[in-house]
PDB file of C-alpha atoms in Angstrom:
ATOM      1  CA  MET A   2      13.264   2.298   3.986  1.00 39.00           C
ATOM      2  CA  THR A   3      14.845   5.193   5.855  1.00 43.00           C
ATOM      3  CA  PRO A   4      18.328   4.346   7.126  1.00 44.00           C
ATOM      4  CA  GLY A   5      18.998   5.130  10.748  1.00 43.00           C
ATOM      5  CA  ALA A   6      21.676   7.598  11.690  1.00 42.00           C
ATOM      6  CA  ALA A   7      24.976   5.910  12.569  1.00 41.00           C
ATOM      7  CA  LEU A   8      26.192   6.413  16.115  1.00 40.00           C
ATOM      8  CA  GLY A   9      29.564   8.134  16.432  1.00 41.00           C
ATOM      9  CA  SER A  10      32.435   6.487  18.286  1.00 40.00           C
ATOM     10  CA  THR A  11      33.093   7.621  21.842  1.00 43.00           C
ATOM     11  CA  ARG A  12      36.689   6.318  21.899  1.00 40.00           C
ATOM     12  CA  PRO A  13      39.444   8.960  22.087  1.00 39.00           C
ATOM     13  CA  VAL A  14      41.332   9.685  18.869  1.00 38.00           C
ATOM     14  CA  VAL A  15      45.099   9.382  19.125  1.00 36.00           C
ATOM     15  CA  SER A  16      47.417  10.715  16.366  1.00 36.00           C
ATOM     16  CA  PHE A  17      51.024   9.665  15.913  1.00 37.00           C
ATOM     17  CA  GLY A  18      53.682  11.724  14.170  1.00 40.00           C
ATOM     18  CA  GLU A  19      55.056  10.365  10.931  1.00 40.00           C
ATOM     19  CA  PRO A  20      58.646   9.012  11.166  1.00 42.00           C
ATOM     20  CA  GLU A  21      61.375  11.015   9.506  1.00 42.00           C
ATOM     21  CA  GLY A  22      64.163   9.894   7.205  1.00 44.00           C
ATOM     22  CA  TYR A  23      66.987  11.737   5.430  1.00 41.00           C
ATOM     23  CA  ASP A  24      67.485  12.812   1.826  1.00 46.00           C
ATOM     24  CA  GLU A  25      70.676  12.736  -0.215  1.00 45.00           C
ATOM     25  CA  ARG A  26      71.893  15.933   1.513  1.00 44.00           C
ATOM     26  CA  VAL A  27      71.223  14.432   4.938  1.00 41.00           C
ATOM     27  CA  ARG A  28      68.226  16.702   5.500  1.00 46.00           C
ATOM     28  CA  PRO A  29      65.248  15.339   7.418  1.00 45.00           C
ATOM     29  CA  ARG A  30      62.221  14.354   5.317  1.00 46.00           C
ATOM     30  CA  VAL A  31      58.946  12.497   5.949  1.00 45.00           C
ATOM     31  CA  ILE A  32      58.992   8.835   4.940  1.00 39.00           C
ATOM     32  CA  GLY A  33      56.379   8.004   2.328  1.00 42.00           C
ATOM     33  CA  VAL A  34      55.507   8.763  -1.282  1.00 41.00           C
ATOM     34  CA  TRP A  35      55.575  12.431  -2.272  1.00 43.00           C
ATOM     35  CA  VAL A  36      52.649  13.415  -4.481  1.00 41.00           C
ATOM     36  CA  ARG A  37      52.530  16.525  -6.596  1.00 46.00           C
ATOM     37  CA  PRO A  38      49.866  18.976  -5.375  1.00 45.00           C
ATOM     38  CA  ARG A  39      47.979  18.965  -8.667  1.00 45.00           C
ATOM     39  CA  VAL A  40      47.880  15.162  -8.763  1.00 42.00           C
ATOM     40  CA  ALA A  41      46.666  15.068  -5.162  1.00 42.00           C
ATOM     41  CA  ALA A  42      43.920  17.583  -5.892  1.00 44.00           C
ATOM     42  CA  ALA A  43      42.782  15.614  -8.939  1.00 43.00           C
ATOM     43  CA  ALA A  44      42.693  12.390  -6.959  1.00 42.00           C
ATOM     44  CA  ALA A  45      40.659  14.037  -4.225  1.00 40.00           C
ATOM     45  CA  SER A  46      38.185  15.322  -6.818  1.00 42.00           C
ATOM     46  CA  VAL A  47      37.780  11.841  -8.273  1.00 38.00           C
ATOM     47  CA  VAL A  48      37.158  10.341  -4.837  1.00 36.00           C
ATOM     48  CA  LEU A  49      34.671  13.079  -3.981  1.00 34.00           C
ATOM     49  CA  GLY A  50      32.878  12.619  -7.301  1.00 41.00           C
ATOM     50  CA  LEU A  51      32.603   8.871  -6.820  1.00 36.00           C
ATOM     51  CA  GLY A  52      31.263   9.434  -3.326  1.00 39.00           C
ATOM     52  CA  LEU A  53      28.568  11.802  -4.593  1.00 33.00           C
ATOM     53  CA  ILE A  54      27.576   9.414  -7.375  1.00 34.00           C
ATOM     54  CA  GLY A  55      27.433   6.511  -4.954  1.00 36.00           C
ATOM     55  CA  GLY A  56      25.334   8.537  -2.540  1.00 35.00           C
ATOM     56  CA  ALA A  57      22.913   9.501  -5.301  1.00 33.00           C
ATOM     57  CA  VAL A  58      22.511   5.886  -6.408  1.00 30.00           C
ATOM     58  CA  THR A  59      21.992   4.736  -2.828  1.00 27.00           C
ATOM     59  CA  GLY A  60      19.438   7.476  -2.185  1.00 29.00           C
ATOM     60  CA  SER A  61      17.499   6.555  -5.332  1.00 25.00           C
ATOM     61  CA  TRP A  62      17.372   2.898  -4.269  1.00 23.00           C
ATOM     62  CA  LEU A  63      16.281   3.749  -0.748  1.00 23.00           C
ATOM     63  CA  VAL A  64      13.317   5.859  -1.781  1.00 29.00           C
ATOM     64  CA  GLY A  65      12.343   3.478  -4.599  1.00 34.00           C
ATOM     65  CA  GLU A  66      11.882   6.048  -7.352  1.00 41.00           C
ATOM     66  CA  PRO A  67       9.436   5.171 -10.156  1.00 44.00           C
ATOM     67  CA  GLY A  68      10.931   3.059 -12.916  1.00 47.00           C
ATOM     68  CA  ASP A  69      13.652   1.435 -10.829  1.00 49.00           C
ATOM     69  CA  THR A  70      14.082  -2.329 -10.642  1.00 52.00           C
ATOM     70  CA  GLY A  71      12.702  -2.538  -7.102  1.00 53.00           C
ATOM     71  CA  ALA A  72       9.480  -0.776  -8.065  1.00 60.00           C
ATOM     72  CA  ARG A  73       9.005  -3.021 -11.095  1.00 62.00           C
ATOM     73  CA  ASP A  74       9.686  -6.134  -9.032  1.00 78.00           C
ATOM     74  CA  SER A  75       7.167  -5.072  -6.377  1.00 82.00           C
ATOM     75  CA  PHE A  76       4.510  -4.416  -9.021  1.00 87.00           C
ATOM     76  CA  THR A  77       5.071  -7.873 -10.493  1.00 83.00           C
ATOM     77  CA  VAL A  78       5.071  -9.556  -7.083  1.00 84.00           C
ATOM     78  CA  ALA A  79       1.804  -7.864  -6.149  1.00 85.00           C
ATOM     79  CA  GLY A  80       0.118  -9.138  -9.286  1.00 87.00           C
ATOM     80  CA  GLY A  81       0.745 -12.755  -8.274  1.00 83.00           C
ATOM     81  CA  LEU A  82      -0.331 -12.570  -4.657  1.00 86.00           C
ATOM     82  CA  TRP A  83      -3.811 -13.915  -5.333  1.00 85.00           C
ATOM     83  CA  HIS A  84      -2.420 -17.413  -5.919  1.00 80.00           C
ATOM     84  CA  ASN A  85       0.836 -17.216  -3.924  1.00 82.00           C
ATOM     85  CA  VAL A  86      -0.359 -16.015  -0.502  1.00 89.00           C
ATOM     86  CA  PRO A  87      -2.692 -17.814   1.962  1.00 91.00           C
ATOM     87  CA  VAL A  88      -6.138 -16.270   2.289  1.00 92.00           C
ATOM     88  CA  ASP A  89      -5.610 -15.723   6.022  1.00 94.00           C
ATOM     89  CA  GLN A  90      -2.769 -13.365   5.174  1.00 93.00           C
ATOM     90  CA  LEU A  91      -4.772 -11.293   2.716  1.00 94.00           C
ATOM     91  CA  PHE A  92      -7.990 -11.425   4.769  1.00 97.00           C
ATOM     92  CA  PRO A  93      -7.048 -12.119   8.408  1.00 97.00           C
ATOM     93  CA  PRO A  94      -9.710 -13.907  10.491  1.00 97.00           C
ATOM     94  CA  THR A  95      -9.697 -10.958  12.897  1.00 96.00           C
ATOM     95  CA  LEU A  96      -8.749  -7.338  12.289  1.00 95.00           C
ATOM     96  CA  ALA A  97      -8.270  -4.666  14.931  1.00 93.00           C
ATOM     97  CA  GLY A  98      -9.210  -1.102  14.127  1.00 86.00           C
ATOM     98  CA  ARG A  99      -7.770   1.097  16.839  1.00 88.00           C
ATOM     99  CA  GLY A 100      -9.401   4.503  16.521  1.00 84.00           C
ATOM    100  CA  ALA A 101     -11.202   3.448  13.333  1.00 83.00           C
ATOM    101  CA  GLY A 102     -14.746   4.058  14.579  1.00 80.00           C
ATOM    102  CA  PRO A 103     -16.703   7.306  14.896  1.00 83.00           C
ATOM    103  CA  GLY A 104     -15.056   9.719  17.292  1.00 81.00           C
ATOM    104  CA  GLY A 105     -11.886   7.623  17.345  1.00 84.00           C
ATOM    105  CA  ALA A 106     -13.558   4.593  18.910  1.00 86.00           C
ATOM    106  CA  ASP A 107     -11.827   1.245  18.546  1.00 90.00           C
ATOM    107  CA  ARG A 108     -13.205  -1.441  16.284  1.00 90.00           C
ATOM    108  CA  THR A 109     -12.740  -5.193  16.013  1.00 95.00           C
ATOM    109  CA  TRP A 110     -13.866  -7.076  12.921  1.00 97.00           C
ATOM    110  CA  THR A 111     -14.320 -10.814  12.504  1.00 97.00           C
ATOM    111  CA  ARG A 112     -14.272 -12.531   9.144  1.00 98.00           C
ATOM    112  CA  ILE A 113     -17.445 -14.555   8.609  1.00 97.00           C
ATOM    113  CA  ALA A 114     -17.034 -15.675   4.994  1.00 96.00           C
ATOM    114  CA  VAL A 115     -14.538 -15.852   2.145  1.00 96.00           C
ATOM    115  CA  ALA A 116     -15.835 -16.028  -1.414  1.00 94.00           C
ATOM    116  CA  PRO A 117     -14.235 -18.447  -3.878  1.00 88.00           C
ATOM    117  CA  ASP A 118     -11.778 -16.573  -6.089  1.00 83.00           C
ATOM    118  CA  THR A 119     -13.553 -15.745  -9.322  1.00 82.00           C
ATOM    119  CA  GLY A 120     -13.564 -13.560 -12.369  1.00 85.00           C
ATOM    120  CA  CYS A 121     -15.452 -10.280 -12.422  1.00 86.00           C
ATOM    121  CA  ALA A 122     -18.464 -11.070 -14.636  1.00 80.00           C
ATOM    122  CA  ASP A 123     -21.037 -11.108 -11.830  1.00 82.00           C
ATOM    123  CA  ALA A 124     -19.113  -9.221  -9.150  1.00 85.00           C
ATOM    124  CA  PHE A 125     -19.851  -5.643 -10.278  1.00 92.00           C
ATOM    125  CA  ASP A 126     -22.752  -3.702 -11.682  1.00 93.00           C
ATOM    126  CA  PRO A 127     -22.578  -3.209 -15.485  1.00 93.00           C
ATOM    127  CA  LEU A 128     -21.365   0.389 -15.337  1.00 95.00           C
ATOM    128  CA  MET A 129     -18.622  -0.491 -12.844  1.00 95.00           C
ATOM    129  CA  ARG A 130     -17.462  -3.319 -15.116  1.00 94.00           C
ATOM    130  CA  LYS A 131     -17.246  -0.830 -17.975  1.00 95.00           C
ATOM    131  CA  VAL A 132     -15.133   1.596 -15.932  1.00 96.00           C
ATOM    132  CA  LEU A 133     -12.745  -1.171 -14.860  1.00 96.00           C
ATOM    133  CA  ALA A 134     -12.494  -2.709 -18.339  1.00 96.00           C
ATOM    134  CA  PRO A 135      -9.295  -0.828 -19.380  1.00 97.00           C
ATOM    135  CA  VAL A 136      -7.250  -2.648 -16.719  1.00 97.00           C
ATOM    136  CA  GLY A 137      -8.935  -6.025 -17.129  1.00 96.00           C
ATOM    137  CA  CYS A 138      -9.670  -8.621 -14.479  1.00 94.00           C
ATOM    138  CA  GLU A 139      -7.143 -11.284 -13.544  1.00 94.00           C
ATOM    139  CA  ARG A 140      -8.840 -12.468 -10.342  1.00 94.00           C
ATOM    140  CA  LEU A 141     -11.197 -11.177  -7.662  1.00 96.00           C
ATOM    141  CA  LEU A 142     -10.879 -12.071  -3.991  1.00 95.00           C
ATOM    142  CA  ARG A 143     -13.571 -11.109  -1.453  1.00 97.00           C
ATOM    143  CA  ALA A 144     -14.288 -11.585   2.220  1.00 97.00           C
ATOM    144  CA  THR A 145     -17.129 -10.389   4.440  1.00 98.00           C
ATOM    145  CA  TYR A 146     -16.615  -9.192   8.012  1.00 98.00           C
ATOM    146  CA  THR A 147     -18.882  -8.217  10.872  1.00 97.00           C
ATOM    147  CA  ASP A 148     -18.266  -5.952  13.847  1.00 96.00           C
ATOM    148  CA  ALA A 149     -18.042  -7.101  17.470  1.00 93.00           C
ATOM    149  CA  THR A 150     -21.792  -6.541  18.010  1.00 94.00           C
ATOM    150  CA  GLN A 151     -22.740  -8.211  14.706  1.00 95.00           C
ATOM    151  CA  SER A 152     -24.768  -5.126  13.853  1.00 95.00           C
ATOM    152  CA  TYR A 153     -22.926  -4.332  10.623  1.00 97.00           C
ATOM    153  CA  VAL A 154     -21.484  -6.339   7.748  1.00 98.00           C
ATOM    154  CA  THR A 155     -18.776  -5.263   5.321  1.00 98.00           C
ATOM    155  CA  THR A 156     -17.428  -6.924   2.193  1.00 98.00           C
ATOM    156  CA  VAL A 157     -13.802  -6.187   1.298  1.00 98.00           C
ATOM    157  CA  GLY A 158     -12.540  -6.923  -2.204  1.00 97.00           C
ATOM    158  CA  LEU A 159      -9.141  -7.192  -3.868  1.00 97.00           C
ATOM    159  CA  LEU A 160      -9.433  -6.974  -7.636  1.00 96.00           C
ATOM    160  CA  PHE A 161      -6.191  -8.140  -9.249  1.00 96.00           C
ATOM    161  CA  THR A 162      -6.091  -6.570 -12.686  1.00 96.00           C
ATOM    162  CA  LYS A 163      -4.179  -7.288 -15.886  1.00 95.00           C
ATOM    163  CA  GLY A 164      -3.109  -3.656 -16.228  1.00 95.00           C
ATOM    164  CA  ASP A 165       0.460  -2.403 -16.200  1.00 95.00           C
ATOM    165  CA  ALA A 166       1.668   0.568 -14.169  1.00 94.00           C
ATOM    166  CA  ALA A 167       0.630   3.071 -16.835  1.00 96.00           C
ATOM    167  CA  ALA A 168      -2.889   1.636 -17.088  1.00 97.00           C
ATOM    168  CA  MET A 169      -3.324   1.665 -13.294  1.00 96.00           C
ATOM    169  CA  SER A 170      -2.111   5.264 -13.089  1.00 97.00           C
ATOM    170  CA  ALA A 171      -4.552   6.288 -15.819  1.00 98.00           C
ATOM    171  CA  LEU A 172      -7.444   4.605 -14.010  1.00 98.00           C
ATOM    172  CA  ALA A 173      -6.465   6.217 -10.711  1.00 97.00           C
ATOM    173  CA  ARG A 174      -6.409   9.646 -12.375  1.00 98.00           C
ATOM    174  CA  ARG A 175      -9.839   9.073 -13.852  1.00 97.00           C
ATOM    175  CA  PHE A 176     -11.292   8.049 -10.480  1.00 97.00           C
ATOM    176  CA  LYS A 177      -9.856  11.204  -8.948  1.00 96.00           C
ATOM    177  CA  ASP A 178     -10.679  13.668 -11.735  1.00 97.00           C
ATOM    178  CA  GLU A 179     -14.241  12.412 -12.247  1.00 96.00           C
ATOM    179  CA  ASN A 180     -14.926  11.555  -8.585  1.00 95.00           C
ATOM    180  CA  LEU A 181     -15.931   8.042  -9.613  1.00 96.00           C
ATOM    181  CA  ALA A 182     -15.453   6.680  -6.098  1.00 94.00           C
ATOM    182  CA  GLY A 183     -18.320   8.884  -4.915  1.00 95.00           C
ATOM    183  CA  ARG A 184     -20.915   7.818  -7.488  1.00 96.00           C
ATOM    184  CA  THR A 185     -23.718   5.582  -6.240  1.00 95.00           C
ATOM    185  CA  ASP A 186     -24.000   3.918  -9.657  1.00 95.00           C
ATOM    186  CA  LEU A 187     -20.432   2.672  -9.251  1.00 95.00           C
ATOM    187  CA  MET A 188     -20.802   1.015  -5.834  1.00 96.00           C
ATOM    188  CA  PRO A 189     -19.176  -2.428  -5.550  1.00 95.00           C
ATOM    189  CA  ARG A 190     -21.454  -5.374  -4.882  1.00 95.00           C
ATOM    190  CA  PRO A 191     -21.368  -7.135  -1.493  1.00 96.00           C
ATOM    191  CA  TYR A 192     -20.762 -10.821  -0.879  1.00 96.00           C
ATOM    192  CA  ALA A 193     -23.753 -12.332   0.922  1.00 95.00           C
ATOM    193  CA  ALA A 194     -22.732 -15.637   2.480  1.00 92.00           C
ATOM    194  CA  ARG A 195     -25.393 -18.159   3.429  1.00 92.00           C
ATOM    195  CA  ASN A 196     -25.899 -19.129   7.050  1.00 95.00           C
ATOM    196  CA  THR A 197     -24.138 -16.007   8.306  1.00 96.00           C
ATOM    197  CA  VAL A 198     -25.277 -12.606   9.539  1.00 96.00           C
ATOM    198  CA  ALA A 199     -24.477 -11.370   6.024  1.00 97.00           C
ATOM    199  CA  ALA A 200     -26.980 -13.715   4.358  1.00 96.00           C
ATOM    200  CA  ASP A 201     -29.302 -10.804   3.459  1.00 96.00           C
ATOM    201  CA  PHE A 202     -26.520  -8.407   2.449  1.00 97.00           C
ATOM    202  CA  GLY A 203     -27.518  -7.717  -1.133  1.00 95.00           C
ATOM    203  CA  PRO A 204     -27.285  -4.755  -3.531  1.00 95.00           C
ATOM    204  CA  GLY A 205     -30.244  -3.032  -1.875  1.00 96.00           C
ATOM    205  CA  GLN A 206     -28.541  -3.143   1.515  1.00 97.00           C
ATOM    206  CA  ARG A 207     -25.439  -1.222   0.464  1.00 98.00           C
ATOM    207  CA  ALA A 208     -25.084   1.795   2.753  1.00 97.00           C
ATOM    208  CA  SER A 209     -21.498   3.061   2.410  1.00 98.00           C
ATOM    209  CA  TRP A 210     -18.464   2.197   0.327  1.00 98.00           C
ATOM    210  CA  THR A 211     -14.933   3.117  -0.706  1.00 98.00           C
ATOM    211  CA  VAL A 212     -12.803   2.310  -3.767  1.00 97.00           C
ATOM    212  CA  SER A 213      -9.031   2.742  -4.016  1.00 97.00           C
ATOM    213  CA  VAL A 214      -7.088   2.240  -7.265  1.00 97.00           C
ATOM    214  CA  LEU A 215      -3.462   1.449  -6.462  1.00 96.00           C
ATOM    215  CA  THR A 216      -0.723   2.716  -8.756  1.00 94.00           C
ATOM    216  CA  ASP A 217       2.174   0.713  -7.301  1.00 91.00           C
ATOM    217  CA  ALA A 218       0.347  -2.608  -7.694  1.00 93.00           C
ATOM    218  CA  PRO A 219      -2.172  -3.980 -10.219  1.00 96.00           C
ATOM    219  CA  VAL A 220      -4.887  -4.013  -7.570  1.00 96.00           C
ATOM    220  CA  VAL A 221      -8.145  -2.206  -6.842  1.00 97.00           C
ATOM    221  CA  VAL A 222      -9.144  -2.308  -3.164  1.00 98.00           C
ATOM    222  CA  TYR A 223     -12.748  -1.702  -2.177  1.00 98.00           C
ATOM    223  CA  ALA A 224     -15.181  -2.185   0.680  1.00 98.00           C
ATOM    224  CA  VAL A 225     -18.953  -1.855   0.993  1.00 98.00           C
ATOM    225  CA  SER A 226     -20.899  -1.914   4.255  1.00 98.00           C
ATOM    226  CA  GLY A 227     -24.492  -2.246   5.455  1.00 98.00           C
ATOM    227  CA  TRP A 228     -26.675  -3.305   8.364  1.00 97.00           C
ATOM    228  CA  ALA A 229     -26.709  -6.971   9.362  1.00 96.00           C
ATOM    229  CA  ASP A 230     -30.498  -7.063   9.702  1.00 95.00           C
ATOM    230  CA  GLY A 231     -31.030  -6.788   5.957  1.00 94.00           C
ATOM    231  CA  ARG A 232     -32.678  -3.367   5.936  1.00 95.00           C
ATOM    232  CA  THR A 233     -32.701  -1.540   2.621  1.00 96.00           C
ATOM    233  CA  VAL A 234     -30.934   1.773   2.152  1.00 96.00           C
ATOM    234  CA  ASP A 235     -32.530   4.513   0.085  1.00 92.00           C
ATOM    235  CA  GLU A 236     -29.578   6.909   0.080  1.00 93.00           C
ATOM    236  CA  PRO A 237     -26.171   5.215   0.243  1.00 96.00           C
ATOM    237  CA  GLU A 238     -23.263   7.499   1.066  1.00 97.00           C
ATOM    238  CA  PRO A 239     -19.580   7.187   0.153  1.00 97.00           C
ATOM    239  CA  ALA A 240     -17.349   6.566   3.149  1.00 97.00           C
ATOM    240  CA  ALA A 241     -15.395   9.798   2.686  1.00 95.00           C
ATOM    241  CA  GLU A 242     -18.592  11.824   3.077  1.00 95.00           C
ATOM    242  CA  ALA A 243     -20.158   9.671   5.796  1.00 95.00           C
ATOM    243  CA  MET A 244     -17.077  10.162   7.969  1.00 95.00           C
ATOM    244  CA  GLU A 245     -17.187  13.963   7.838  1.00 94.00           C
ATOM    245  CA  SER A 246     -18.007  15.803  11.050  1.00 89.00           C
ATOM    246  CA  GLY A 247     -21.610  16.896  11.508  1.00 90.00           C
ATOM    247  CA  ILE A 248     -23.156  14.545   8.912  1.00 92.00           C
ATOM    248  CA  THR A 249     -26.543  13.300  10.136  1.00 92.00           C
ATOM    249  CA  THR A 250     -27.441  10.714   7.500  1.00 94.00           C
ATOM    250  CA  ALA A 251     -28.265   7.196   8.648  1.00 94.00           C
ATOM    251  CA  PRO A 252     -25.035   5.608   7.313  1.00 95.00           C
ATOM    252  CA  ALA A 253     -22.987   8.373   8.931  1.00 95.00           C
ATOM    253  CA  GLN A 254     -24.754   8.133  12.294  1.00 94.00           C
ATOM    254  CA  ALA A 255     -24.302   4.363  12.342  1.00 94.00           C
ATOM    255  CA  GLY A 256     -20.614   4.653  11.484  1.00 95.00           C
ATOM    256  CA  LEU A 257     -20.950   2.584   8.315  1.00 96.00           C
ATOM    257  CA  GLY A 258     -18.531   4.869   6.502  1.00 96.00           C
ATOM    258  CA  ASN A 259     -15.967   4.086   9.192  1.00 95.00           C
ATOM    259  CA  GLU A 260     -16.678   0.370   8.805  1.00 96.00           C
ATOM    260  CA  ALA A 261     -15.993   0.409   5.066  1.00 97.00           C
ATOM    261  CA  GLN A 262     -12.972   2.718   5.193  1.00 96.00           C
ATOM    262  CA  GLY A 263     -11.431   1.090   8.253  1.00 96.00           C
ATOM    263  CA  LEU A 264     -11.532  -2.414   6.816  1.00 97.00           C
ATOM    264  CA  ALA A 265     -10.362  -1.337   3.365  1.00 97.00           C
ATOM    265  CA  ASP A 266      -7.412   0.520   4.880  1.00 96.00           C
ATOM    266  CA  ARG A 267      -6.264  -2.437   6.939  1.00 95.00           C
ATOM    267  CA  VAL A 268      -6.561  -4.969   4.132  1.00 96.00           C
ATOM    268  CA  GLU A 269      -4.616  -2.600   1.876  1.00 95.00           C
ATOM    269  CA  ARG A 270      -1.885  -2.181   4.510  1.00 94.00           C
ATOM    270  CA  GLY A 271      -1.616  -5.945   4.835  1.00 93.00           C
ATOM    271  CA  LEU A 272      -1.296  -6.254   1.062  1.00 91.00           C
ATOM    272  CA  ARG A 273       1.518  -3.694   0.939  1.00 89.00           C
ATOM    273  CA  LYS A 274       3.327  -5.386   3.806  1.00 88.00           C
ATOM    274  CA  THR A 275       3.108  -8.718   2.027  1.00 85.00           C
ATOM    275  CA  VAL A 276       4.464  -7.205  -1.198  1.00 81.00           C
ATOM    276  CA  ASN A 277       7.387  -5.448   0.487  1.00 76.00           C
ATOM    277  CA  SER A 278       8.516  -8.295   2.743  1.00 70.00           C
ATOM    278  CA  PRO A 279       9.951 -10.707   0.146  1.00 49.00           C
ATOM    279  CA  THR A 280      11.541  -7.956  -1.968  1.00 43.00           C
ATOM    280  CA  GLU A 281      12.908  -5.760   0.802  1.00 42.00           C
ATOM    281  CA  LYS A 282      16.630  -5.072   0.444  1.00 42.00           C
ATOM    282  CA  PRO A 283      18.920  -5.039   3.501  1.00 37.00           C
ATOM    283  CA  SER A 284      20.072  -1.612   4.670  1.00 35.00           C
TER     284      SER A 284
END
């Protein structure tokens, strides 16, 4: 939270002179307690020091520095969302993607299926399971969406891990340093729901994907997209590459990178909002 600047008062300031009395020699003096200059200076220093310390503590709380109680509480809260929050809050029935399409076009996605919450045994390819093993698998939630034209389908997943903050940070560093999110042998699997336009959305139909390892929550967010007509894809492309200007691959031209990234971003934002709401401190 960033505190807003306080508005100054517009009322006029009026000062009144201090009343005078008389000392033992009948000389005028100011009524009140006389304080030695050194004592006054020391007192002022103490007040100033306390003010600076208080400001530092307040600033640390406001920005939520790593290791503070608020950060730890948020991490813990996030880990329990899979059984504490309604599915419609984690995966809204409809999501708006203003400017999320190619060229800044707007997108609207409709949820067509929600998978039962499960473990991770059959949800990832073997190599992906091996990479995720250090953080464990508490629960996996998935939902599949389609665009307004029902031309594309995208599965979004929230993997709630058993890892602590250090384990999640280590996994995030590995994904970044080794570019694991861009490897086709580490693509997440889609959720193909029967009797929907995603019924034929299997491993061979994966066209574009994104994976994000969070460090402030024990969660891995991912999305994988493909065509709704069940066509196979010979050369899948990570969303980050498919969204680059001038790319002429089929996933890029169809905007499937935008589909995966746009949905993953919005589900992640919703997750963060849900985590922050119950633990937010008043300003």
